[in-house]
Amino acid sequence: MRFISLIFRGFAARRCCQSLFRLAATTLLCSTSTGVLAPDLTAEVDAGSPSEAAAILNRKIFKLLNVRYKDRVLTRTFNAEERDTPVTLRLPSVPNRITSTSADISSTAVEGLRAYLDKEPGQRSSVTDESFATVPLTRDDAARATEMLWQDHVATIRRTRAAEMKSRELVAGDHRMPFYYKTFGDKPEGGRSLYISLHGGGGTAKQVNDRQWENQKLLYTPAEGVYVVPRAPTNAWNLWHQSHIDGLFDRLIENMVVFEDVSPDRVYVMGYSAGGDGVYQLAPRMADRWAAAAMMAGHPNEASPLGLRNVPFTLHVGGRDTGYNRNKIAAEWQKKLAALRKADPDGYIHLAKIYPDKGHWLDREDAAAIPWMAEHRRNTRVSRIVWKQDDVVHHRFYWLAVEPDHAEARAEIRADLHGQKITIRAADLPGLSVRLDDRMLNLGKPIRITLNEQVVFEGVAPRTIATLKKTLSERGDLRGIFTAELKVKAADAR
């Protein structure tokens, strides 16, 4: 390890590539145990213009400082006031070659990733410990790195989960979830559809719920897709919306994408009776997983429809289904969804069908929900997010994320993306992360983020392998991978 000490005494800025402004090397006193490094070491401040760079320096804060020595890059935030005491960085040993452009450094980082992935999994350190992890990437190199990480992920899933797919049972702690599935139709270009169909029952004996599981296997027949019927891990009344369900469904989807070539943008959830109860809850709280959702003959309990902003939702209930007031509550949800759609015409697509002469059994007329759902595809890069936490909380939702300690039941976050500007509104939230990529905006240009009407970020978001790996590991979702992440804090947060 070499140690670089930087002593800041004065500043000057000049334009360099990718909207970064390089501090003149003469303003840095740089030393290591092996000698002076000033000729080869530069520092760059993230800014959109020379005047903005000067303003950052005048505020005596570097929002982002990339310290480069030869082909290595360390990204740190510094207090940039004049100082006599050094800032010390640990820099791994470096090769003799000096790269001259950001594109070269980016390409070298991707080659570093390739060499890392060529190692046996047991011989790899954490990606975040590797020097290439935080190197800013070009757009093309970010795409290359994404594909490499995804193929490695697929190989890992095939190697480690083949047994559970063969046994058709998933395990999460003390909970076991058997599942049945059958494939229908020809596989379309881009991958198959996936229908997760939730059986009824709940709050009764195991053998009763087992019969409901068997019934659900035969209840619907999609024209195309993988039709999956899981057996709920418990026999409780809330068997489909307990906290262990979310992770099990994440794993089920992840497996089906790899083993059955399912498209992650064509995943649908549906359920009857107690299974419908689960859909009322899971559709909004796991909204960024679904292309659409169908609720049949269920009850929402305390669920809110707010999170359905980007998930087409259909409900089917008998007009004579008076148990737990299912018919009346379905009519209330029909009105709620219509009001939300009117206030936000680009969201809250829905179809509500209340069958006047039907009771709890709909005589399979609810099967019309399947072709309706099949018309829709998931979009993970939505322009508006309405994140309403349930009693089971999540730490990420579309392109937003919060620290686990900040994920609170019933909390609400709203975010809008317009061009290079992101506007976020959230009460009592100290901070959050914004995940980005070039499909959403231009990462080569400055981005402005406001949180509760306060500007919390202005600058360029670097694409990094660390963010690619992090967002892939969270979900195992190719479309859920982002190339850049910005952590922002509320103005009054400590």
Short mmCIF file of C-alpha atoms in Angstrom, two decimals:
data_model
loop_
_atom_site.label_atom_id
_atom_site.label_comp_id
_atom_site.label_asym_id
_atom_site.label_seq_id
_atom_site.Cartn_x
_atom_site.Cartn_y
_atom_site.Cartn_z
CA MET A 1 0.00 0.00 0.00
CA ARG A 2 1.14 3.53 -0.74
CA PHE A 3 -0.05 6.48 1.27
CA ILE A 4 -0.84 9.80 -0.41
CA SER A 5 -1.06 12.93 1.69
CA LEU A 6 -2.69 16.02 0.22
CA ILE A 7 -2.15 19.44 1.75
CA PHE A 8 -4.52 22.06 0.32
CA ARG A 9 -3.01 25.58 0.17
CA GLY A 10 -4.69 27.28 -2.76
CA PHE A 11 -7.01 26.52 -5.63
CA ALA A 12 -7.42 27.05 -9.35
CA ALA A 13 -9.82 25.29 -11.66
CA ARG A 14 -9.75 24.56 -15.37
CA ARG A 15 -12.11 22.63 -17.66
CA CYS A 16 -11.52 18.96 -18.38
CA CYS A 17 -13.58 16.12 -19.81
CA GLN A 18 -17.00 14.97 -18.63
CA SER A 19 -17.92 18.21 -16.82
CA LEU A 20 -15.21 17.74 -14.21
CA PHE A 21 -12.92 20.62 -13.26
CA ARG A 22 -9.35 19.72 -12.50
CA LEU A 23 -7.41 21.50 -9.81
CA ALA A 24 -4.07 22.66 -11.07
CA ALA A 25 -1.40 20.26 -9.85
CA THR A 26 0.69 23.16 -8.59
CA THR A 27 -1.91 23.84 -5.91
CA LEU A 28 -1.41 20.45 -4.30
CA LEU A 29 1.53 19.37 -2.21
CA CYS A 30 1.62 15.62 -2.65
CA SER A 31 3.94 13.16 -1.02
CA THR A 32 4.32 9.49 -0.26
CA SER A 33 6.89 7.39 1.45
CA THR A 34 8.53 6.95 -1.96
CA GLY A 35 8.70 10.58 -2.99
CA VAL A 36 6.82 13.54 -4.46
CA LEU A 37 3.95 12.64 -6.78
CA ALA A 38 2.77 16.07 -7.91
CA PRO A 39 3.55 15.58 -11.64
CA ASP A 40 1.29 12.52 -11.93
CA LEU A 41 -1.47 13.28 -9.43
CA THR A 42 -4.50 15.45 -10.11
CA ALA A 43 -7.77 16.12 -8.35
CA GLU A 44 -11.08 16.88 -9.99
CA VAL A 45 -14.14 18.61 -8.59
CA ASP A 46 -17.60 17.68 -9.88
CA ALA A 47 -19.29 20.80 -11.33
CA GLY A 48 -21.30 21.93 -14.30
CA SER A 49 -19.36 25.09 -15.22
CA PRO A 50 -16.25 27.02 -14.22
CA SER A 51 -18.38 29.41 -12.17
CA GLU A 52 -20.04 26.52 -10.38
CA ALA A 53 -16.63 25.03 -9.67
CA ALA A 54 -15.51 28.33 -8.20
CA ALA A 55 -18.65 28.48 -6.08
CA ILE A 56 -17.97 25.02 -4.72
CA LEU A 57 -14.46 26.06 -3.81
CA ASN A 58 -15.68 29.27 -2.23
CA ARG A 59 -18.03 27.24 -0.06
CA LYS A 60 -14.94 25.31 0.94
CA ILE A 61 -16.57 21.98 0.17
CA PHE A 62 -15.86 19.42 -2.52
CA LYS A 63 -19.09 17.59 -3.33
CA LEU A 64 -17.04 15.03 -5.19
CA LEU A 65 -13.29 14.79 -5.47
CA ASN A 66 -11.67 12.20 -7.70
CA VAL A 67 -8.00 11.78 -6.81
CA ARG A 68 -6.13 10.11 -9.64
CA TYR A 69 -2.70 8.55 -9.52
CA LYS A 70 -1.69 6.84 -12.75
CA ASP A 71 -4.60 4.49 -13.57
CA ARG A 72 -6.22 4.47 -10.14
CA VAL A 73 -9.08 6.67 -8.99
CA LEU A 74 -10.27 7.32 -5.44
CA THR A 75 -13.51 9.24 -4.93
CA ARG A 76 -13.83 11.15 -1.67
CA THR A 77 -15.62 14.18 -0.24
CA PHE A 78 -13.25 16.71 1.31
CA ASN A 79 -13.44 19.84 3.35
CA ALA A 80 -11.38 22.00 1.03
CA GLU A 81 -10.40 24.95 3.17
CA GLU A 82 -6.75 25.88 3.36
CA ARG A 83 -5.04 23.49 5.72
CA ASP A 84 -1.63 22.58 6.98
CA THR A 85 -2.52 19.07 8.09
CA PRO A 86 -2.64 16.46 5.36
CA VAL A 87 -5.53 14.37 4.12
CA THR A 88 -4.28 10.79 3.89
CA LEU A 89 -5.60 8.26 1.37
CA ARG A 90 -4.74 4.60 1.08
CA LEU A 91 -3.95 3.78 -2.52
CA PRO A 92 -3.35 0.19 -3.67
CA SER A 93 -0.14 -0.54 -5.53
CA VAL A 94 -0.37 0.64 -9.12
CA PRO A 95 1.18 -0.52 -12.39
CA ASN A 96 3.72 1.65 -14.14
CA ARG A 97 1.42 2.50 -17.07
CA ILE A 98 -0.18 5.95 -16.93
CA THR A 99 -3.60 6.33 -18.60
CA SER A 100 -4.23 9.70 -20.13
CA THR A 101 -7.98 9.84 -20.66
CA SER A 102 -11.15 9.09 -18.70
CA ALA A 103 -12.17 6.62 -21.42
CA ASP A 104 -8.93 4.71 -20.91
CA ILE A 105 -9.46 4.62 -17.15
CA SER A 106 -13.04 3.42 -17.63
CA SER A 107 -11.97 0.68 -20.01
CA THR A 108 -9.25 -0.42 -17.61
CA ALA A 109 -11.84 -0.68 -14.83
CA VAL A 110 -14.01 -2.98 -16.95
CA GLU A 111 -11.01 -5.15 -17.73
CA GLY A 112 -10.35 -5.26 -13.99
CA LEU A 113 -13.91 -6.50 -13.51
CA ARG A 114 -13.37 -9.15 -16.19
CA ALA A 115 -10.26 -10.43 -14.42
CA TYR A 116 -12.15 -10.42 -11.12
CA LEU A 117 -15.04 -12.46 -12.56
CA ASP A 118 -12.60 -14.93 -14.12
CA LYS A 119 -11.63 -16.02 -10.60
CA GLU A 120 -13.46 -18.83 -8.85
CA PRO A 121 -16.28 -17.39 -6.68
CA GLY A 122 -14.58 -18.59 -3.50
CA GLN A 123 -11.42 -16.68 -4.40
CA ARG A 124 -13.11 -13.32 -4.93
CA SER A 125 -13.07 -10.48 -2.44
CA SER A 126 -16.04 -8.13 -2.19
CA VAL A 127 -16.43 -6.06 -5.36
CA THR A 128 -16.49 -2.88 -3.27
CA ASP A 129 -12.98 -3.66 -2.04
CA GLU A 130 -11.62 -3.66 -5.58
CA SER A 131 -9.95 -0.54 -6.95
CA PHE A 132 -12.06 -0.63 -10.13
CA ALA A 133 -15.36 -0.46 -8.23
CA THR A 134 -15.57 3.34 -7.93
CA VAL A 135 -13.92 4.34 -11.18
CA PRO A 136 -16.29 6.53 -13.26
CA LEU A 137 -17.38 4.61 -16.38
CA THR A 138 -18.35 5.71 -19.84
CA ARG A 139 -21.85 4.82 -21.00
CA ASP A 140 -20.58 2.04 -23.26
CA ASP A 141 -18.36 0.59 -20.55
CA ALA A 142 -21.25 0.66 -18.07
CA ALA A 143 -23.26 -1.42 -20.54
CA ARG A 144 -20.36 -3.86 -20.92
CA ALA A 145 -19.98 -4.18 -17.16
CA THR A 146 -23.72 -4.71 -16.73
CA GLU A 147 -23.74 -7.61 -19.18
CA MET A 148 -20.69 -9.19 -17.51
CA LEU A 149 -22.21 -8.94 -14.04
CA TRP A 150 -25.54 -10.28 -15.28
CA GLN A 151 -24.00 -13.32 -16.95
CA ASP A 152 -22.04 -14.04 -13.78
CA HIS A 153 -25.25 -13.72 -11.76
CA VAL A 154 -27.07 -16.16 -14.07
CA ALA A 155 -24.25 -18.68 -13.71
CA THR A 156 -24.36 -18.32 -9.93
CA ILE A 157 -28.13 -18.87 -9.76
CA ARG A 158 -27.91 -21.93 -12.00
CA ARG A 159 -25.12 -23.37 -9.85
CA THR A 160 -26.62 -22.67 -6.42
CA ARG A 161 -30.38 -23.01 -6.94
CA ALA A 162 -30.85 -25.94 -9.28
CA ALA A 163 -31.78 -28.19 -6.34
CA GLU A 164 -34.59 -25.98 -5.08
CA MET A 165 -36.03 -25.69 -8.57
CA LYS A 166 -35.94 -29.48 -8.89
CA SER A 167 -37.62 -29.95 -5.51
CA ARG A 168 -40.02 -27.09 -6.21
CA GLU A 169 -39.73 -25.68 -2.74
CA LEU A 170 -38.23 -22.41 -1.49
CA VAL A 171 -37.01 -21.87 2.06
CA ALA A 172 -36.71 -18.64 4.04
CA GLY A 173 -35.66 -19.21 7.64
CA ASP A 174 -38.32 -21.43 9.23
CA HIS A 175 -40.73 -20.98 6.34
CA ARG A 176 -41.07 -23.34 3.41
CA MET A 177 -43.01 -22.51 0.24
CA PRO A 178 -43.68 -25.39 -2.15
CA PHE A 179 -44.74 -24.33 -5.62
CA TYR A 180 -46.34 -25.89 -8.68
CA TYR A 181 -45.88 -24.57 -12.19
CA LYS A 182 -46.86 -25.31 -15.74
CA THR A 183 -45.83 -23.65 -18.98
CA PHE A 184 -48.31 -22.64 -21.69
CA GLY A 185 -47.88 -21.54 -25.29
CA ASP A 186 -44.83 -20.64 -27.34
CA LYS A 187 -42.13 -18.48 -25.82
CA PRO A 188 -42.32 -14.96 -27.28
CA GLU A 189 -39.28 -12.90 -28.17
CA GLY A 190 -37.94 -11.29 -25.02
CA GLY A 191 -38.99 -14.08 -22.66
CA ARG A 192 -42.05 -15.72 -21.21
CA SER A 193 -44.74 -14.21 -19.02
CA LEU A 194 -44.97 -15.29 -15.38
CA TYR A 195 -48.29 -15.53 -13.51
CA ILE A 196 -48.05 -16.01 -9.74
CA SER A 197 -51.46 -17.27 -8.64
CA LEU A 198 -52.35 -17.22 -4.93
CA HIS A 199 -54.79 -19.72 -3.47
CA GLY A 200 -57.53 -19.03 -0.96
CA GLY A 201 -58.21 -20.44 2.48
CA GLY A 202 -56.27 -19.03 5.41
CA GLY A 203 -57.14 -19.16 9.09
CA THR A 204 -58.10 -22.82 8.86
CA ALA A 205 -56.69 -26.33 8.96
CA LYS A 206 -53.74 -27.37 6.83
CA GLN A 207 -55.74 -29.88 4.84
CA VAL A 208 -58.28 -27.20 3.89
CA ASN A 209 -55.54 -24.89 2.61
CA ASP A 210 -53.97 -27.83 0.77
CA ARG A 211 -57.26 -28.38 -1.09
CA GLN A 212 -57.37 -24.68 -1.95
CA TRP A 213 -53.85 -24.98 -3.35
CA GLU A 214 -54.91 -27.91 -5.53
CA ASN A 215 -57.96 -25.98 -6.76
CA GLN A 216 -55.83 -22.97 -7.70
CA LYS A 217 -53.63 -25.11 -9.93
CA LEU A 218 -56.59 -25.71 -12.24
CA LEU A 219 -58.38 -22.40 -11.88
CA TYR A 220 -56.73 -20.38 -14.68
CA THR A 221 -55.10 -21.19 -18.01
CA PRO A 222 -53.11 -18.39 -19.65
CA ALA A 223 -52.60 -18.49 -23.40
CA GLU A 224 -48.87 -18.04 -22.88
CA GLY A 225 -46.57 -18.04 -19.91
CA VAL A 226 -45.42 -19.86 -16.82
CA TYR A 227 -48.34 -20.35 -14.44
CA VAL A 228 -47.01 -20.71 -10.87
CA VAL A 229 -49.12 -21.65 -7.87
CA PRO A 230 -47.20 -21.44 -4.59
CA ARG A 231 -48.46 -23.09 -1.40
CA ALA A 232 -48.54 -20.50 1.38
CA PRO A 233 -45.90 -21.23 4.04
CA THR A 234 -48.43 -20.83 6.87
CA ASN A 235 -52.14 -21.44 7.44
CA ALA A 236 -52.80 -18.08 9.07
CA TRP A 237 -55.62 -15.75 7.99
CA ASN A 238 -53.04 -13.38 6.47
CA LEU A 239 -51.09 -16.18 4.82
CA TRP A 240 -50.20 -14.13 1.71
CA HIS A 241 -49.16 -10.84 3.23
CA GLN A 242 -46.90 -11.80 6.11
CA SER A 243 -43.39 -10.39 6.03
CA HIS A 244 -41.65 -13.55 4.75
CA ILE A 245 -43.73 -13.57 1.55
CA ASP A 246 -41.95 -10.66 -0.14
CA GLY A 247 -38.51 -12.24 -0.02
CA LEU A 248 -39.83 -15.62 -1.13
CA PHE A 249 -41.52 -14.04 -4.13
CA ASP A 250 -38.36 -12.11 -4.98
CA ARG A 251 -36.48 -15.39 -5.01
CA LEU A 252 -39.19 -17.16 -7.01
CA ILE A 253 -39.13 -14.47 -9.69
CA GLU A 254 -35.33 -14.43 -9.76
CA ASN A 255 -35.28 -18.20 -10.29
CA MET A 256 -37.95 -18.20 -12.98
CA VAL A 257 -36.10 -15.52 -14.94
CA VAL A 258 -32.97 -17.68 -15.01
CA PHE A 259 -34.37 -21.21 -15.28
CA GLU A 260 -37.51 -20.62 -17.38
CA ASP A 261 -36.42 -17.58 -19.40
CA VAL A 262 -39.15 -15.37 -17.94
CA SER A 263 -39.09 -11.68 -18.82
CA PRO A 264 -38.81 -9.65 -15.59
CA ASP A 265 -41.06 -7.06 -17.22
CA ARG A 266 -43.91 -9.55 -17.73
CA VAL A 267 -44.49 -10.78 -14.18
CA TYR A 268 -48.10 -10.73 -12.95
CA VAL A 269 -49.63 -11.45 -9.56
CA MET A 270 -53.20 -12.67 -9.04
CA GLY A 271 -55.19 -14.35 -6.30
CA TYR A 272 -58.63 -15.57 -5.23
CA SER A 273 -60.35 -15.04 -1.84
CA ALA A 274 -57.52 -15.02 0.74
CA GLY A 275 -55.23 -14.94 -2.28
CA GLY A 276 -57.07 -11.78 -3.32
CA ASP A 277 -56.36 -10.37 0.15
CA GLY A 278 -52.69 -10.93 -0.63
CA VAL A 279 -52.93 -9.17 -3.99
CA TYR A 280 -54.54 -6.11 -2.39
CA GLN A 281 -51.45 -5.91 -0.15
CA LEU A 282 -48.61 -7.14 -2.38
CA ALA A 283 -49.54 -5.28 -5.55
CA PRO A 284 -48.82 -1.81 -4.10
CA ARG A 285 -46.01 -2.71 -1.72
CA MET A 286 -44.08 -4.72 -4.37
CA ALA A 287 -45.26 -2.55 -7.25
CA ASP A 288 -41.86 -2.34 -8.92
CA ARG A 289 -41.94 -6.13 -9.42
CA TRP A 290 -45.24 -6.36 -11.30
CA ALA A 291 -46.37 -5.67 -14.84
CA ALA A 292 -49.99 -5.83 -13.63
CA ALA A 293 -52.08 -7.34 -10.83
CA ALA A 294 -55.52 -8.98 -10.53
CA MET A 295 -57.53 -9.26 -7.30
CA MET A 296 -60.42 -11.71 -7.16
CA ALA A 297 -62.94 -11.90 -4.30
CA GLY A 298 -60.61 -10.59 -1.62
CA HIS A 299 -60.47 -7.97 1.14
CA PRO A 300 -57.78 -5.24 1.42
CA ASN A 301 -57.71 -4.93 5.20
CA GLU A 302 -55.62 -1.77 5.81
CA ALA A 303 -53.91 -1.65 2.37
CA SER A 304 -53.68 1.63 0.43
CA PRO A 305 -54.03 1.95 -3.36
CA LEU A 306 -51.52 4.84 -3.56
CA GLY A 307 -48.59 2.60 -4.48
CA LEU A 308 -50.44 1.33 -7.55
CA ARG A 309 -49.56 4.44 -9.52
CA ASN A 310 -47.47 2.46 -12.03
CA VAL A 311 -49.13 -0.97 -11.78
CA PRO A 312 -52.27 -1.67 -13.84
CA PHE A 313 -54.71 -3.18 -11.35
CA THR A 314 -57.95 -5.08 -11.93
CA LEU A 315 -60.40 -6.24 -9.30
CA HIS A 316 -63.24 -8.75 -9.69
CA VAL A 317 -65.84 -9.20 -6.94
CA GLY A 318 -69.37 -10.55 -6.76
CA GLY A 319 -72.07 -7.99 -6.02
CA ARG A 320 -73.54 -10.47 -3.52
CA ASP A 321 -70.21 -11.27 -1.86
CA THR A 322 -71.16 -9.80 1.51
CA GLY A 323 -68.57 -11.66 3.58
CA TYR A 324 -66.33 -9.08 5.27
CA ASN A 325 -68.16 -6.49 3.09
CA ARG A 326 -66.04 -7.49 0.12
CA ASN A 327 -68.61 -6.15 -2.34
CA LYS A 328 -68.90 -2.75 -0.66
CA ILE A 329 -65.15 -2.35 -0.19
CA ALA A 330 -64.52 -3.30 -3.82
CA ALA A 331 -66.92 -0.52 -4.86
CA GLU A 332 -65.03 1.89 -2.60
CA TRP A 333 -61.73 0.91 -4.21
CA GLN A 334 -63.28 1.37 -7.62
CA LYS A 335 -64.08 4.97 -6.66
CA LYS A 336 -60.66 5.53 -5.09
CA LEU A 337 -58.85 4.31 -8.19
CA ALA A 338 -61.04 6.42 -10.46
CA ALA A 339 -60.29 9.51 -8.36
CA LEU A 340 -56.56 8.79 -8.40
CA ARG A 341 -56.65 8.30 -12.16
CA LYS A 342 -58.52 11.57 -12.65
CA ALA A 343 -55.97 13.47 -10.55
CA ASP A 344 -53.02 11.73 -12.26
CA PRO A 345 -54.07 10.74 -15.81
CA ASP A 346 -50.74 9.08 -16.62
CA GLY A 347 -51.08 6.64 -13.72
CA TYR A 348 -53.48 4.33 -11.91
CA ILE A 349 -54.63 2.28 -14.89
CA HIS A 350 -57.38 0.02 -13.57
CA LEU A 351 -60.36 -2.12 -14.40
CA ALA A 352 -63.01 -2.86 -11.76
CA LYS A 353 -65.62 -5.55 -12.40
CA ILE A 354 -68.37 -6.09 -9.86
CA TYR A 355 -70.70 -8.90 -10.98
CA PRO A 356 -74.21 -8.05 -9.67
CA ASP A 357 -75.56 -11.61 -9.58
CA LYS A 358 -72.45 -13.34 -8.25
CA GLY A 359 -71.50 -14.21 -4.70
CA HIS A 360 -68.05 -15.31 -3.54
CA TRP A 361 -67.73 -17.72 -6.49
CA LEU A 362 -67.47 -15.89 -9.83
CA ASP A 363 -68.04 -18.90 -12.10
CA ARG A 364 -64.64 -18.26 -13.74
CA GLU A 365 -65.79 -15.00 -15.28
CA ASP A 366 -62.84 -13.40 -13.48
CA ALA A 367 -60.52 -15.26 -15.90
CA ALA A 368 -60.97 -12.21 -18.13
CA ALA A 369 -58.30 -10.63 -15.94
CA ILE A 370 -55.53 -12.70 -17.54
CA PRO A 371 -55.68 -11.30 -21.10
CA TRP A 372 -56.21 -7.82 -19.62
CA MET A 373 -53.02 -8.13 -17.57
CA ALA A 374 -51.11 -9.60 -20.50
CA GLU A 375 -51.46 -6.33 -22.39
CA HIS A 376 -49.21 -4.55 -19.89
CA ARG A 377 -45.46 -4.45 -19.31
CA ARG A 378 -43.49 -3.27 -16.32
CA ASN A 379 -41.55 0.00 -16.49
CA THR A 380 -38.81 0.42 -13.88
CA ARG A 381 -37.80 3.90 -15.14
CA VAL A 382 -41.07 5.65 -14.39
CA SER A 383 -41.27 9.45 -14.41
CA ARG A 384 -43.30 9.56 -11.19
CA ILE A 385 -43.06 7.44 -8.05
CA VAL A 386 -45.66 7.25 -5.30
CA TRP A 387 -44.11 5.09 -2.57
CA LYS A 388 -46.51 4.29 0.24
CA GLN A 389 -44.97 1.91 2.76
CA ASP A 390 -47.12 -0.90 4.14
CA ASP A 391 -46.72 -2.48 7.58
CA VAL A 392 -44.14 -4.70 5.86
CA VAL A 393 -41.58 -2.13 4.73
CA HIS A 394 -39.17 -2.15 1.79
CA HIS A 395 -35.90 -0.25 1.44
CA ARG A 396 -36.06 0.24 -2.36
CA PHE A 397 -38.85 1.11 -4.77
CA TYR A 398 -38.26 1.74 -8.48
CA TRP A 399 -35.29 4.17 -8.55
CA LEU A 400 -35.45 5.29 -4.92
CA ALA A 401 -33.96 3.66 -1.83
CA VAL A 402 -33.78 4.41 1.88
CA GLU A 403 -31.59 3.06 4.64
CA PRO A 404 -33.28 0.13 6.41
CA ASP A 405 -33.45 2.17 9.62
CA HIS A 406 -35.38 4.90 7.77
CA ALA A 407 -38.00 2.58 6.24
CA GLU A 408 -41.08 3.29 8.33
CA ALA A 409 -44.55 1.77 8.12
CA ARG A 410 -47.13 3.97 6.35
CA ALA A 411 -44.47 6.53 5.30
CA GLU A 412 -45.01 8.20 1.94
CA ILE A 413 -42.47 9.43 -0.60
CA ARG A 414 -43.29 11.08 -3.92
CA ALA A 415 -40.76 11.76 -6.66
CA ASP A 416 -40.91 13.23 -10.17
CA LEU A 417 -38.33 13.07 -12.93
CA HIS A 418 -38.37 15.79 -15.57
CA GLY A 419 -35.34 15.97 -17.84
CA GLN A 420 -32.29 16.51 -15.65
CA LYS A 421 -34.35 17.53 -12.60
CA ILE A 422 -35.67 15.29 -9.83
CA THR A 423 -38.16 16.58 -7.29
CA ILE A 424 -38.77 14.56 -4.12
CA ARG A 425 -41.26 15.13 -1.31
CA ALA A 426 -41.08 13.16 1.91
CA ALA A 427 -41.98 14.10 5.46
CA ASP A 428 -39.54 13.37 8.30
CA LEU A 429 -37.03 11.62 6.08
CA PRO A 430 -33.36 12.43 6.83
CA GLY A 431 -32.15 11.25 3.44
CA LEU A 432 -32.41 8.72 0.66
CA SER A 433 -30.64 7.35 -2.39
CA VAL A 434 -31.54 8.09 -5.98
CA ARG A 435 -30.57 5.42 -8.52
CA LEU A 436 -30.04 6.54 -12.12
CA ASP A 437 -28.97 5.44 -15.56
CA ASP A 438 -28.79 6.80 -19.09
CA ARG A 439 -32.26 5.54 -19.98
CA MET A 440 -33.68 8.02 -17.45
CA LEU A 441 -31.57 11.10 -18.16
CA ASN A 442 -28.17 12.17 -19.47
CA LEU A 443 -25.58 11.13 -16.91
CA GLY A 444 -22.97 13.13 -18.78
CA LYS A 445 -24.73 16.37 -17.81
CA PRO A 446 -25.41 17.96 -14.41
CA ILE A 447 -28.41 16.76 -12.43
CA ARG A 448 -30.42 18.82 -9.95
CA ILE A 449 -32.25 17.13 -7.06
CA THR A 450 -34.57 18.88 -4.62
CA LEU A 451 -35.89 17.27 -1.45
CA ASN A 452 -38.78 19.06 0.22
CA GLU A 453 -38.11 22.16 -1.90
CA GLN A 454 -34.43 22.34 -0.85
CA VAL A 455 -31.67 21.73 -3.39
CA VAL A 456 -29.70 18.76 -2.07
CA PHE A 457 -27.59 17.92 -5.11
CA GLU A 458 -26.29 19.66 -8.21
CA GLY A 459 -23.69 17.94 -10.30
CA VAL A 460 -22.80 14.88 -12.33
CA ALA A 461 -23.54 11.33 -11.16
CA PRO A 462 -20.71 8.91 -11.97
CA ARG A 463 -21.49 5.47 -13.36
CA THR A 464 -19.67 2.85 -11.30
CA ILE A 465 -19.31 -0.91 -11.09
CA ALA A 466 -20.02 -0.68 -7.36
CA THR A 467 -23.53 0.65 -8.05
CA LEU A 468 -24.14 -1.91 -10.80
CA LYS A 469 -23.20 -4.76 -8.47
CA LYS A 470 -25.13 -3.35 -5.51
CA THR A 471 -28.40 -2.89 -7.37
CA LEU A 472 -28.10 -6.30 -9.05
CA SER A 473 -27.41 -8.07 -5.76
CA GLU A 474 -30.46 -6.51 -4.12
CA ARG A 475 -32.97 -8.04 -6.52
CA GLY A 476 -31.31 -10.25 -9.12
CA ASP A 477 -33.30 -8.22 -11.64
CA LEU A 478 -31.64 -7.22 -14.91
CA ARG A 479 -34.03 -4.29 -15.33
CA GLY A 480 -33.45 -3.31 -11.71
CA ILE A 481 -29.75 -2.59 -12.28
CA PHE A 482 -28.75 1.07 -12.12
CA THR A 483 -25.40 2.57 -13.07
CA ALA A 484 -25.27 5.56 -10.69
CA GLU A 485 -26.41 6.27 -7.16
CA LEU A 486 -26.65 9.61 -5.38
CA LYS A 487 -27.16 9.74 -1.63
CA VAL A 488 -28.87 12.94 -0.60
CA LYS A 489 -29.75 14.34 2.81
CA ALA A 490 -32.50 16.68 3.89
CA ALA A 491 -31.31 20.20 4.64
CA ASP A 492 -32.05 19.79 8.36
CA ALA A 493 -30.59 16.26 8.67
CA ARG A 494 -27.51 15.80 10.81
#
